[in-house]
mmCIF file of N, CA and C in Angstrom:
data_model
loop_
_atom_site.group_PDB
_atom_site.id
_atom_site.type_symbol
_atom_site.label_atom_id
_atom_site.label_comp_id
_atom_site.label_asym_id
_atom_site.label_seq_id
_atom_site.Cartn_x
_atom_site.Cartn_y
_atom_site.Cartn_z
ATOM 1 N N MET A 1 -24.058 -8.048 -4.955
ATOM 2 C CA MET A 1 -23.625 -6.741 -4.440
ATOM 3 C C MET A 1 -22.278 -6.378 -5.059
ATOM 4 N N ASN A 2 -22.257 -5.309 -5.822
ATOM 5 C CA ASN A 2 -21.006 -4.904 -6.463
ATOM 6 C C ASN A 2 -20.297 -3.887 -5.578
ATOM 7 N N ASN A 3 -19.528 -4.395 -4.632
ATOM 8 C CA ASN A 3 -18.864 -3.482 -3.717
ATOM 9 C C ASN A 3 -17.548 -2.972 -4.294
ATOM 10 N N LEU A 4 -16.893 -2.121 -3.529
ATOM 11 C CA LEU A 4 -15.679 -1.452 -3.984
ATOM 12 C C LEU A 4 -14.551 -2.438 -4.281
ATOM 13 N N LYS A 5 -14.411 -3.467 -3.451
ATOM 14 C CA LYS A 5 -13.350 -4.459 -3.701
ATOM 15 C C LYS A 5 -13.577 -5.176 -5.029
ATOM 16 N N ASN A 6 -14.846 -5.487 -5.333
ATOM 17 C CA ASN A 6 -15.163 -6.129 -6.620
ATOM 18 C C ASN A 6 -14.869 -5.196 -7.788
ATOM 19 N N GLN A 7 -15.181 -3.909 -7.611
ATOM 20 C CA GLN A 7 -14.895 -2.925 -8.663
ATOM 21 C C GLN A 7 -13.393 -2.883 -8.934
ATOM 22 N N ILE A 8 -12.603 -2.896 -7.875
ATOM 23 C CA ILE A 8 -11.141 -2.855 -8.020
ATOM 24 C C ILE A 8 -10.662 -4.097 -8.765
ATOM 25 N N THR A 9 -11.182 -5.258 -8.392
ATOM 26 C CA THR A 9 -10.806 -6.511 -9.051
ATOM 27 C C THR A 9 -11.199 -6.499 -10.525
ATOM 28 N N ASP A 10 -12.409 -6.013 -10.817
ATOM 29 C CA ASP A 10 -12.862 -5.938 -12.215
ATOM 30 C C ASP A 10 -11.963 -5.014 -13.036
ATOM 31 N N THR A 11 -11.611 -3.879 -12.458
ATOM 32 C CA THR A 11 -10.739 -2.926 -13.154
ATOM 33 C C THR A 11 -9.360 -3.542 -13.379
ATOM 34 N N LEU A 12 -8.895 -4.307 -12.388
ATOM 35 C CA LEU A 12 -7.598 -4.990 -12.498
ATOM 36 C C LEU A 12 -7.630 -5.996 -13.654
ATOM 37 N N LYS A 13 -8.715 -6.760 -13.748
ATOM 38 C CA LYS A 13 -8.845 -7.748 -14.831
ATOM 39 C C LYS A 13 -8.858 -7.061 -16.193
ATOM 40 N N THR A 14 -9.566 -5.944 -16.278
ATOM 41 C CA THR A 14 -9.618 -5.185 -17.528
ATOM 42 C C THR A 14 -8.220 -4.695 -17.909
ATOM 43 N N ALA A 15 -7.482 -4.204 -16.913
ATOM 44 C CA ALA A 15 -6.117 -3.716 -17.160
ATOM 45 C C ALA A 15 -5.213 -4.864 -17.617
ATOM 46 N N MET A 16 -5.433 -6.061 -17.049
ATOM 47 C CA MET A 16 -4.648 -7.238 -17.446
ATOM 48 C C MET A 16 -4.896 -7.560 -18.920
ATOM 49 N N ARG A 17 -6.183 -7.592 -19.289
ATOM 50 C CA ARG A 17 -6.548 -7.903 -20.677
ATOM 51 C C ARG A 17 -5.970 -6.875 -21.650
ATOM 52 N N ALA A 18 -5.937 -5.623 -21.210
ATOM 53 C CA ALA A 18 -5.440 -4.546 -22.062
ATOM 54 C C ALA A 18 -3.910 -4.435 -21.994
ATOM 55 N N LYS A 19 -3.300 -5.269 -21.158
ATOM 56 C CA LYS A 19 -1.847 -5.225 -20.925
ATOM 57 C C LYS A 19 -1.383 -3.819 -20.526
ATOM 58 N N ASP A 20 -2.214 -3.167 -19.691
ATOM 59 C CA ASP A 20 -1.914 -1.823 -19.186
ATOM 60 C C ASP A 20 -1.111 -1.969 -17.898
ATOM 61 N N MET A 21 0.201 -2.054 -18.042
ATOM 62 C CA MET A 21 1.071 -2.365 -16.908
ATOM 63 C C MET A 21 1.059 -1.289 -15.817
ATOM 64 N N ALA A 22 0.964 -0.035 -16.215
ATOM 65 C CA ALA A 22 0.968 1.046 -15.221
ATOM 66 C C ALA A 22 -0.245 0.925 -14.290
ATOM 67 N N THR A 23 -1.417 0.754 -14.880
ATOM 68 C CA THR A 23 -2.644 0.614 -14.091
ATOM 69 C C THR A 23 -2.595 -0.662 -13.260
ATOM 70 N N LEU A 24 -2.102 -1.725 -13.851
ATOM 71 C CA LEU A 24 -2.001 -3.018 -13.186
ATOM 72 C C LEU A 24 -1.165 -2.914 -11.910
ATOM 73 N N THR A 25 -0.023 -2.248 -12.003
ATOM 74 C CA THR A 25 0.876 -2.091 -10.857
ATOM 75 C C THR A 25 0.189 -1.343 -9.717
ATOM 76 N N VAL A 26 -0.498 -0.252 -10.055
ATOM 77 C CA VAL A 26 -1.184 0.557 -9.043
ATOM 78 C C VAL A 26 -2.275 -0.267 -8.352
ATOM 79 N N LEU A 27 -3.077 -0.979 -9.144
ATOM 80 C CA LEU A 27 -4.195 -1.745 -8.586
ATOM 81 C C LEU A 27 -3.701 -2.926 -7.751
ATOM 82 N N ARG A 28 -2.615 -3.556 -8.179
ATOM 83 C CA ARG A 28 -2.059 -4.653 -7.383
ATOM 84 C C ARG A 28 -1.553 -4.136 -6.043
ATOM 85 N N SER A 29 -0.938 -2.977 -6.062
ATOM 86 C CA SER A 29 -0.442 -2.373 -4.823
ATOM 87 C C SER A 29 -1.620 -2.035 -3.894
ATOM 88 N N LEU A 30 -2.706 -1.536 -4.467
ATOM 89 C CA LEU A 30 -3.909 -1.220 -3.691
ATOM 90 C C LEU A 30 -4.501 -2.492 -3.088
ATOM 91 N N GLN A 31 -4.619 -3.541 -3.913
ATOM 92 C CA GLN A 31 -5.165 -4.804 -3.407
ATOM 93 C C GLN A 31 -4.282 -5.382 -2.306
ATOM 94 N N ALA A 32 -2.969 -5.263 -2.455
ATOM 95 C CA ALA A 32 -2.042 -5.770 -1.439
ATOM 96 C C ALA A 32 -2.239 -5.021 -0.117
ATOM 97 N N ALA A 33 -2.432 -3.702 -0.198
ATOM 98 C CA ALA A 33 -2.651 -2.901 1.010
ATOM 99 C C ALA A 33 -3.942 -3.316 1.716
ATOM 100 N N ILE A 34 -4.986 -3.561 0.933
ATOM 101 C CA ILE A 34 -6.276 -3.993 1.490
ATOM 102 C C ILE A 34 -6.114 -5.368 2.146
ATOM 103 N N LYS A 35 -5.489 -6.298 1.415
ATOM 104 C CA LYS A 35 -5.293 -7.662 1.912
ATOM 105 C C LYS A 35 -4.464 -7.650 3.191
ATOM 106 N N GLN A 36 -3.438 -6.789 3.229
ATOM 107 C CA GLN A 36 -2.569 -6.705 4.412
ATOM 108 C C GLN A 36 -3.376 -6.358 5.657
ATOM 109 N N ILE A 37 -4.259 -5.373 5.534
ATOM 110 C CA ILE A 37 -5.096 -4.965 6.666
ATOM 111 C C ILE A 37 -6.029 -6.105 7.066
ATOM 112 N N GLU A 38 -6.627 -6.754 6.060
ATOM 113 C CA GLU A 38 -7.559 -7.854 6.343
ATOM 114 C C GLU A 38 -6.864 -8.997 7.073
ATOM 115 N N VAL A 39 -5.645 -9.319 6.644
ATOM 116 C CA VAL A 39 -4.904 -10.419 7.272
ATOM 117 C C VAL A 39 -4.447 -10.023 8.680
ATOM 118 N N ASP A 40 -3.890 -8.812 8.798
ATOM 119 C CA ASP A 40 -3.394 -8.342 10.101
ATOM 120 C C ASP A 40 -4.508 -8.280 11.146
ATOM 121 N N ASP A 41 -5.662 -7.731 10.748
ATOM 122 C CA ASP A 41 -6.766 -7.534 11.697
ATOM 123 C C ASP A 41 -7.785 -8.673 11.690
ATOM 124 N N ARG A 42 -7.568 -9.673 10.815
ATOM 125 C CA ARG A 42 -8.478 -10.821 10.672
ATOM 126 C C ARG A 42 -9.928 -10.364 10.483
ATOM 127 N N ILE A 43 -10.112 -9.448 9.552
ATOM 128 C CA ILE A 43 -11.451 -8.939 9.242
ATOM 129 C C ILE A 43 -11.624 -8.839 7.738
ATOM 130 N N GLU A 44 -12.867 -8.676 7.311
ATOM 131 C CA GLU A 44 -13.192 -8.408 5.913
ATOM 132 C C GLU A 44 -13.536 -6.921 5.851
ATOM 133 N N LEU A 45 -12.795 -6.151 5.048
ATOM 134 C CA LEU A 45 -13.042 -4.708 4.983
ATOM 135 C C LEU A 45 -14.345 -4.405 4.247
ATOM 136 N N ASP A 46 -15.123 -3.461 4.801
ATOM 137 C CA ASP A 46 -16.330 -3.014 4.098
ATOM 138 C C ASP A 46 -15.949 -1.854 3.171
ATOM 139 N N ASP A 47 -16.921 -1.349 2.424
ATOM 140 C CA ASP A 47 -16.639 -0.287 1.446
ATOM 141 C C ASP A 47 -16.001 0.950 2.076
ATOM 142 N N ASN A 48 -16.480 1.359 3.266
ATOM 143 C CA ASN A 48 -15.914 2.551 3.908
ATOM 144 C C ASN A 48 -14.449 2.347 4.271
ATOM 145 N N GLN A 49 -14.114 1.148 4.743
ATOM 146 C CA GLN A 49 -12.733 0.857 5.109
ATOM 147 C C GLN A 49 -11.845 0.775 3.864
ATOM 148 N N VAL A 50 -12.367 0.193 2.787
ATOM 149 C CA VAL A 50 -11.623 0.127 1.523
ATOM 150 C C VAL A 50 -11.412 1.547 0.998
ATOM 151 N N LEU A 51 -12.443 2.370 1.107
ATOM 152 C CA LEU A 51 -12.349 3.764 0.694
ATOM 153 C C LEU A 51 -11.230 4.481 1.459
ATOM 154 N N ALA A 52 -11.124 4.208 2.748
ATOM 155 C CA ALA A 52 -10.068 4.816 3.571
ATOM 156 C C ALA A 52 -8.681 4.397 3.069
ATOM 157 N N VAL A 53 -8.536 3.132 2.649
ATOM 158 C CA VAL A 53 -7.259 2.648 2.115
ATOM 159 C C VAL A 53 -6.938 3.378 0.808
ATOM 160 N N VAL A 54 -7.946 3.527 -0.054
ATOM 161 C CA VAL A 54 -7.749 4.235 -1.333
ATOM 162 C C VAL A 54 -7.331 5.685 -1.061
ATOM 163 N N GLU A 55 -8.030 6.336 -0.121
ATOM 164 C CA GLU A 55 -7.697 7.725 0.228
ATOM 165 C C GLU A 55 -6.259 7.843 0.712
ATOM 166 N N LYS A 56 -5.862 6.888 1.553
ATOM 167 C CA LYS A 56 -4.499 6.910 2.103
ATOM 168 C C LYS A 56 -3.469 6.780 0.980
ATOM 169 N N GLN A 57 -3.737 5.891 0.020
ATOM 170 C CA GLN A 57 -2.821 5.698 -1.108
ATOM 171 C C GLN A 57 -2.752 6.966 -1.963
ATOM 172 N N VAL A 58 -3.886 7.614 -2.170
ATOM 173 C CA VAL A 58 -3.909 8.851 -2.956
ATOM 174 C C VAL A 58 -3.115 9.932 -2.214
ATOM 175 N N LYS A 59 -3.318 10.019 -0.898
ATOM 176 C CA LYS A 59 -2.623 11.023 -0.093
ATOM 177 C C LYS A 59 -1.107 10.820 -0.156
ATOM 178 N N GLN A 60 -0.666 9.563 -0.039
ATOM 179 C CA GLN A 60 0.767 9.265 -0.114
ATOM 180 C C GLN A 60 1.327 9.721 -1.454
ATOM 181 N N ARG A 61 0.588 9.461 -2.517
ATOM 182 C CA ARG A 61 1.078 9.835 -3.846
ATOM 183 C C ARG A 61 1.080 11.345 -4.036
ATOM 184 N N LYS A 62 0.104 12.046 -3.440
ATOM 185 C CA LYS A 62 0.091 13.516 -3.533
ATOM 186 C C LYS A 62 1.324 14.088 -2.835
ATOM 187 N N GLU A 63 1.680 13.492 -1.692
ATOM 188 C CA GLU A 63 2.880 13.939 -0.974
ATOM 189 C C GLU A 63 4.123 13.670 -1.817
ATOM 190 N N SER A 64 4.148 12.524 -2.510
ATOM 191 C CA SER A 64 5.280 12.193 -3.382
ATOM 192 C C SER A 64 5.380 13.190 -4.532
ATOM 193 N N VAL A 65 4.215 13.561 -5.111
ATOM 194 C CA VAL A 65 4.218 14.528 -6.209
ATOM 195 C C VAL A 65 4.849 15.839 -5.734
ATOM 196 N N LYS A 66 4.456 16.306 -4.528
ATOM 197 C CA LYS A 66 5.027 17.544 -3.984
ATOM 198 C C LYS A 66 6.541 17.416 -3.846
ATOM 199 N N ALA A 67 6.974 16.295 -3.267
ATOM 200 C CA ALA A 67 8.407 16.084 -3.041
ATOM 201 C C ALA A 67 9.176 16.024 -4.367
ATOM 202 N N PHE A 68 8.647 15.290 -5.326
ATOM 203 C CA PHE A 68 9.325 15.166 -6.623
ATOM 204 C C PHE A 68 9.347 16.500 -7.366
ATOM 205 N N THR A 69 8.261 17.253 -7.283
ATOM 206 C CA THR A 69 8.207 18.555 -7.942
ATOM 207 C C THR A 69 9.223 19.499 -7.308
ATOM 208 N N ALA A 70 9.301 19.472 -5.974
ATOM 209 C CA ALA A 70 10.269 20.312 -5.259
ATOM 210 C C ALA A 70 11.701 19.928 -5.632
ATOM 211 N N ALA A 71 11.932 18.639 -5.885
ATOM 212 C CA ALA A 71 13.266 18.152 -6.245
ATOM 213 C C ALA A 71 13.519 18.256 -7.752
ATOM 214 N N ASP A 72 12.567 18.884 -8.471
ATOM 215 C CA ASP A 72 12.688 19.076 -9.914
ATOM 216 C C ASP A 72 12.766 17.750 -10.672
ATOM 217 N N ARG A 73 11.967 16.766 -10.226
ATOM 218 C CA ARG A 73 11.904 15.468 -10.914
ATOM 219 C C ARG A 73 10.510 15.313 -11.501
ATOM 220 N N GLU A 74 10.234 16.061 -12.562
ATOM 221 C CA GLU A 74 8.908 16.038 -13.183
ATOM 222 C C GLU A 74 8.529 14.664 -13.728
ATOM 223 N N ASP A 75 9.532 13.881 -14.151
ATOM 224 C CA ASP A 75 9.255 12.531 -14.658
ATOM 225 C C ASP A 75 8.596 11.667 -13.577
ATOM 226 N N LEU A 76 9.163 11.706 -12.372
ATOM 227 C CA LEU A 76 8.606 10.915 -11.266
ATOM 228 C C LEU A 76 7.282 11.521 -10.775
ATOM 229 N N ALA A 77 7.202 12.842 -10.759
ATOM 230 C CA ALA A 77 5.973 13.511 -10.318
ATOM 231 C C ALA A 77 4.809 13.151 -11.247
ATOM 232 N N SER A 78 5.068 13.107 -12.551
ATOM 233 C CA SER A 78 3.971 12.802 -13.489
ATOM 234 C C SER A 78 3.564 11.329 -13.383
ATOM 235 N N LYS A 79 4.512 10.442 -13.050
ATOM 236 C CA LYS A 79 4.184 9.023 -12.848
ATOM 237 C C LYS A 79 3.243 8.888 -11.639
ATOM 238 N N GLU A 80 3.586 9.589 -10.547
ATOM 239 C CA GLU A 80 2.743 9.556 -9.339
ATOM 240 C C GLU A 80 1.365 10.153 -9.637
ATOM 241 N N GLN A 81 1.330 11.231 -10.430
ATOM 242 C CA GLN A 81 0.068 11.885 -10.780
ATOM 243 C C GLN A 81 -0.818 10.923 -11.575
ATOM 244 N N ALA A 82 -0.212 10.148 -12.461
ATOM 245 C CA ALA A 82 -0.968 9.162 -13.246
ATOM 246 C C ALA A 82 -1.547 8.093 -12.321
ATOM 247 N N GLU A 83 -0.775 7.705 -11.299
ATOM 248 C CA GLU A 83 -1.264 6.710 -10.330
ATOM 249 C C GLU A 83 -2.434 7.272 -9.530
ATOM 250 N N ILE A 84 -2.364 8.555 -9.188
ATOM 251 C CA ILE A 84 -3.472 9.202 -8.458
ATOM 252 C C ILE A 84 -4.747 9.113 -9.292
ATOM 253 N N GLU A 85 -4.617 9.341 -10.601
ATOM 254 C CA GLU A 85 -5.794 9.290 -11.470
ATOM 255 C C GLU A 85 -6.396 7.891 -11.533
ATOM 256 N N VAL A 86 -5.544 6.864 -11.520
ATOM 257 C CA VAL A 86 -6.043 5.480 -11.511
ATOM 258 C C VAL A 86 -6.813 5.226 -10.220
ATOM 259 N N LEU A 87 -6.239 5.642 -9.091
ATOM 260 C CA LEU A 87 -6.879 5.405 -7.790
ATOM 261 C C LEU A 87 -8.142 6.244 -7.610
ATOM 262 N N SER A 88 -8.142 7.442 -8.166
ATOM 263 C CA SER A 88 -9.263 8.365 -7.967
ATOM 264 C C SER A 88 -10.582 7.851 -8.528
ATOM 265 N N GLN A 89 -10.508 6.934 -9.495
ATOM 266 C CA GLN A 89 -11.758 6.413 -10.062
ATOM 267 C C GLN A 89 -12.569 5.631 -9.024
ATOM 268 N N PHE A 90 -11.935 5.238 -7.914
ATOM 269 C CA PHE A 90 -12.652 4.487 -6.875
ATOM 270 C C PHE A 90 -13.164 5.392 -5.763
ATOM 271 N N LEU A 91 -12.842 6.683 -5.845
ATOM 272 C CA LEU A 91 -13.326 7.630 -4.844
ATOM 273 C C LEU A 91 -14.669 8.181 -5.298
ATOM 274 N N PRO A 92 -15.528 8.544 -4.335
ATOM 275 C CA PRO A 92 -16.802 9.159 -4.732
ATOM 276 C C PRO A 92 -16.525 10.510 -5.403
ATOM 277 N N GLU A 93 -17.510 11.031 -6.096
ATOM 278 C CA GLU A 93 -17.336 12.305 -6.788
ATOM 279 C C GLU A 93 -16.947 13.391 -5.787
ATOM 280 N N ALA A 94 -15.957 14.185 -6.159
ATOM 281 C CA ALA A 94 -15.461 15.231 -5.257
ATOM 282 C C ALA A 94 -16.536 16.285 -4.994
ATOM 283 N N MET A 95 -16.486 16.832 -3.798
ATOM 284 C CA MET A 95 -17.420 17.862 -3.386
ATOM 285 C C MET A 95 -16.953 19.211 -3.942
ATOM 286 N N THR A 96 -17.883 20.054 -4.358
ATOM 287 C CA THR A 96 -17.485 21.390 -4.807
ATOM 288 C C THR A 96 -17.170 22.242 -3.580
ATOM 289 N N GLU A 97 -16.464 23.323 -3.809
ATOM 290 C CA GLU A 97 -16.119 24.238 -2.716
ATOM 291 C C GLU A 97 -17.392 24.774 -2.047
ATOM 292 N N GLU A 98 -18.416 25.078 -2.870
ATOM 293 C CA GLU A 98 -19.681 25.606 -2.336
ATOM 294 C C GLU A 98 -20.370 24.560 -1.448
ATOM 295 N N GLU A 99 -20.377 23.291 -1.915
ATOM 296 C CA GLU A 99 -20.995 22.222 -1.124
ATOM 297 C C GLU A 99 -20.287 22.085 0.226
ATOM 298 N N LEU A 100 -18.956 22.132 0.175
ATOM 299 C CA LEU A 100 -18.180 21.997 1.406
ATOM 300 C C LEU A 100 -18.463 23.151 2.353
ATOM 301 N N ASP A 101 -18.471 24.391 1.825
ATOM 302 C CA ASP A 101 -18.756 25.566 2.658
ATOM 303 C C ASP A 101 -20.135 25.448 3.308
ATOM 304 N N SER A 102 -21.106 25.054 2.512
ATOM 305 C CA SER A 102 -22.477 24.914 2.993
ATOM 306 C C SER A 102 -22.558 23.848 4.096
ATOM 307 N N LEU A 103 -21.885 22.734 3.862
ATOM 308 C CA LEU A 103 -21.871 21.644 4.839
ATOM 309 C C LEU A 103 -21.221 22.082 6.148
ATOM 310 N N ILE A 104 -20.137 22.844 6.041
ATOM 311 C CA ILE A 104 -19.442 23.343 7.235
ATOM 312 C C ILE A 104 -20.366 24.278 8.012
ATOM 313 N N GLU A 105 -21.038 25.188 7.300
ATOM 314 C CA GLU A 105 -21.991 26.111 7.938
ATOM 315 C C GLU A 105 -23.072 25.341 8.702
ATOM 316 N N GLN A 106 -23.661 24.338 8.024
ATOM 317 C CA GLN A 106 -24.728 23.541 8.643
ATOM 318 C C GLN A 106 -24.217 22.824 9.887
ATOM 319 N N THR A 107 -23.023 22.234 9.783
ATOM 320 C CA THR A 107 -22.469 21.469 10.905
ATOM 321 C C THR A 107 -22.156 22.382 12.083
ATOM 322 N N ILE A 108 -21.592 23.550 11.800
ATOM 323 C CA ILE A 108 -21.274 24.498 12.876
ATOM 324 C C ILE A 108 -22.550 24.917 13.605
ATOM 325 N N SER A 109 -23.603 25.231 12.861
ATOM 326 C CA SER A 109 -24.837 25.650 13.525
ATOM 327 C C SER A 109 -25.524 24.472 14.226
ATOM 328 N N ALA A 110 -25.472 23.274 13.633
ATOM 329 C CA ALA A 110 -26.076 22.096 14.266
ATOM 330 C C ALA A 110 -25.357 21.742 15.569
ATOM 331 N N GLN A 111 -24.041 21.944 15.597
ATOM 332 C CA GLN A 111 -23.250 21.636 16.794
ATOM 333 C C GLN A 111 -23.311 22.780 17.802
ATOM 334 N N GLY A 112 -23.785 23.928 17.371
ATOM 335 C CA GLY A 112 -23.800 25.102 18.241
ATOM 336 C C GLY A 112 -22.376 25.574 18.519
ATOM 337 N N ALA A 113 -21.486 25.355 17.577
ATOM 338 C CA ALA A 113 -20.081 25.717 17.751
ATOM 339 C C ALA A 113 -19.906 27.231 17.683
ATOM 340 N N THR A 114 -19.114 27.768 18.616
ATOM 341 C CA THR A 114 -18.908 29.217 18.649
ATOM 342 C C THR A 114 -17.433 29.606 18.680
ATOM 343 N N SER A 115 -16.557 28.695 19.120
ATOM 344 C CA SER A 115 -15.146 29.064 19.235
ATOM 345 C C SER A 115 -14.247 27.913 18.796
ATOM 346 N N MET A 116 -12.940 28.167 18.806
ATOM 347 C CA MET A 116 -11.967 27.169 18.382
ATOM 348 C C MET A 116 -12.024 25.901 19.228
ATOM 349 N N LYS A 117 -12.497 26.002 20.470
ATOM 350 C CA LYS A 117 -12.542 24.786 21.294
ATOM 351 C C LYS A 117 -13.608 23.796 20.808
ATOM 352 N N ASP A 118 -14.494 24.259 19.919
ATOM 353 C CA ASP A 118 -15.503 23.374 19.319
ATOM 354 C C ASP A 118 -15.021 22.741 18.023
ATOM 355 N N MET A 119 -13.819 23.099 17.594
ATOM 356 C CA MET A 119 -13.245 22.623 16.333
ATOM 357 C C MET A 119 -13.311 21.093 16.208
ATOM 358 N N GLY A 120 -12.892 20.377 17.241
ATOM 359 C CA GLY A 120 -12.864 18.912 17.229
ATOM 360 C C GLY A 120 -14.245 18.317 17.011
ATOM 361 N N LYS A 121 -15.232 18.883 17.714
ATOM 362 C CA LYS A 121 -16.624 18.412 17.591
ATOM 363 C C LYS A 121 -17.102 18.542 16.147
ATOM 364 N N VAL A 122 -16.862 19.701 15.572
ATOM 365 C CA VAL A 122 -17.311 19.988 14.201
ATOM 366 C C VAL A 122 -16.606 19.048 13.220
ATOM 367 N N MET A 123 -15.280 18.928 13.365
ATOM 368 C CA MET A 123 -14.481 18.099 12.459
ATOM 369 C C MET A 123 -14.920 16.632 12.550
ATOM 370 N N ASN A 124 -15.156 16.147 13.774
ATOM 371 C CA ASN A 124 -15.558 14.745 13.954
ATOM 372 C C ASN A 124 -16.903 14.432 13.310
ATOM 373 N N SER A 125 -17.837 15.372 13.361
ATOM 374 C CA SER A 125 -19.130 15.090 12.737
ATOM 375 C C SER A 125 -19.059 15.257 11.216
ATOM 376 N N LEU A 126 -18.116 16.069 10.730
ATOM 377 C CA LEU A 126 -17.956 16.257 9.286
ATOM 378 C C LEU A 126 -17.215 15.095 8.626
ATOM 379 N N ARG A 127 -16.235 14.546 9.338
ATOM 380 C CA ARG A 127 -15.328 13.548 8.754
ATOM 381 C C ARG A 127 -16.044 12.433 7.982
ATOM 382 N N PRO A 128 -17.055 11.755 8.568
ATOM 383 C CA PRO A 128 -17.695 10.668 7.797
ATOM 384 C C PRO A 128 -18.449 11.168 6.556
ATOM 385 N N ILE A 129 -18.925 12.398 6.580
ATOM 386 C CA ILE A 129 -19.691 12.937 5.456
ATOM 387 C C ILE A 129 -18.776 13.287 4.288
ATOM 388 N N ILE A 130 -17.593 13.812 4.597
ATOM 389 C CA ILE A 130 -16.695 14.251 3.521
ATOM 390 C C ILE A 130 -15.705 13.172 3.088
ATOM 391 N N ALA A 131 -15.735 12.012 3.739
ATOM 392 C CA ALA A 131 -14.783 10.933 3.437
ATOM 393 C C ALA A 131 -14.696 10.665 1.942
ATOM 394 N N GLY A 132 -13.504 10.852 1.396
ATOM 395 C CA GLY A 132 -13.275 10.579 -0.013
ATOM 396 C C GLY A 132 -13.805 11.636 -0.968
ATOM 397 N N ARG A 133 -14.535 12.611 -0.440
ATOM 398 C CA ARG A 133 -15.143 13.613 -1.319
ATOM 399 C C ARG A 133 -14.523 14.989 -1.175
ATOM 400 N N ALA A 134 -13.812 15.221 -0.055
ATOM 401 C CA ALA A 134 -13.166 16.516 0.159
ATOM 402 C C ALA A 134 -11.920 16.310 1.008
ATOM 403 N N ASP A 135 -10.944 17.178 0.826
ATOM 404 C CA ASP A 135 -9.690 17.095 1.562
ATOM 405 C C ASP A 135 -9.925 17.540 3.007
ATOM 406 N N PRO A 136 -9.684 16.636 3.984
ATOM 407 C CA PRO A 136 -9.913 16.995 5.388
ATOM 408 C C PRO A 136 -9.098 18.218 5.837
ATOM 409 N N SER A 137 -7.889 18.397 5.295
ATOM 410 C CA SER A 137 -7.082 19.552 5.711
ATOM 411 C C SER A 137 -7.705 20.862 5.211
ATOM 412 N N LEU A 138 -8.332 20.813 4.031
ATOM 413 C CA LEU A 138 -9.029 21.999 3.511
ATOM 414 C C LEU A 138 -10.247 22.307 4.392
ATOM 415 N N ALA A 139 -11.002 21.260 4.726
ATOM 416 C CA ALA A 139 -12.178 21.421 5.588
ATOM 417 C C ALA A 139 -11.751 22.009 6.936
ATOM 418 N N SER A 140 -10.677 21.485 7.483
ATOM 419 C CA SER A 140 -10.153 21.938 8.766
ATOM 420 C C SER A 140 -9.799 23.437 8.707
ATOM 421 N N ALA A 141 -9.114 23.834 7.640
ATOM 422 C CA ALA A 141 -8.727 25.244 7.473
ATOM 423 C C ALA A 141 -9.969 26.134 7.382
ATOM 424 N N LYS A 142 -10.991 25.671 6.658
ATOM 425 C CA LYS A 142 -12.223 26.453 6.507
ATOM 426 C C LYS A 142 -12.957 26.588 7.850
ATOM 427 N N ILE A 143 -12.964 25.502 8.622
ATOM 428 C CA ILE A 143 -13.624 25.535 9.946
ATOM 429 C C ILE A 143 -12.880 26.524 10.846
ATOM 430 N N LYS A 144 -11.555 26.460 10.833
ATOM 431 C CA LYS A 144 -10.738 27.380 11.645
ATOM 432 C C LYS A 144 -11.056 28.826 11.285
ATOM 433 N N ALA A 145 -11.151 29.098 9.984
ATOM 434 C CA ALA A 145 -11.436 30.463 9.532
ATOM 435 C C ALA A 145 -12.797 30.937 10.053
ATOM 436 N N LYS A 146 -13.786 30.039 10.076
ATOM 437 C CA LYS A 146 -15.120 30.410 10.525
ATOM 438 C C LYS A 146 -15.211 30.559 12.040
ATOM 439 N N LEU A 147 -14.492 29.710 12.761
ATOM 440 C CA LEU A 147 -14.566 29.745 14.233
ATOM 441 C C LEU A 147 -13.547 30.689 14.855
ATOM 442 N N GLY A 148 -12.462 30.942 14.128
ATOM 443 C CA GLY A 148 -11.342 31.707 14.695
ATOM 444 C C GLY A 148 -11.603 33.180 14.859
#
C-alpha cells in the first residue's frame, strides 16, 4: 500500500539524492509535524490525517506569504511560495470553481438548507468532500452568498 506517508518519504529520499536542500528542509519539517502528532496522540496517522497536516502547513505558509508581501519582503514571500509548491504535490488535485459551485448546490438541496442557520450543517457535510481540494473559507463564502 503506497500511502501518503510513504510518498512523502520517497520524495524526501529523491530530494536527498539530488541534494535539493530546499525541498529536503520542507519535507523534513512536514515529517516532523506528522511524527509529533503520532507521538503526542500515540496513534498512526492515516492518509486523511496526514492530508490535514499537509493542508495546515500549506495554510501557514500562505499566511506567511501574505505577511511578507505586506511587509514588502518579496525574497521571503517567494521562499514560502516555493515551499507551498513542494507541499502541494501531496494534496489531491484542486477542485475547479464550477465543481465547487455544483457541489455546494447539491449539498444545500440535499440538506434542505434554506437560511443562514443551516450554514453549519452544509459546511460540515461539505468539509470531508473538499478536504485538500478546495479552500474551506472560499466554500464558506459561497455558501453564505447562496443562503444569505
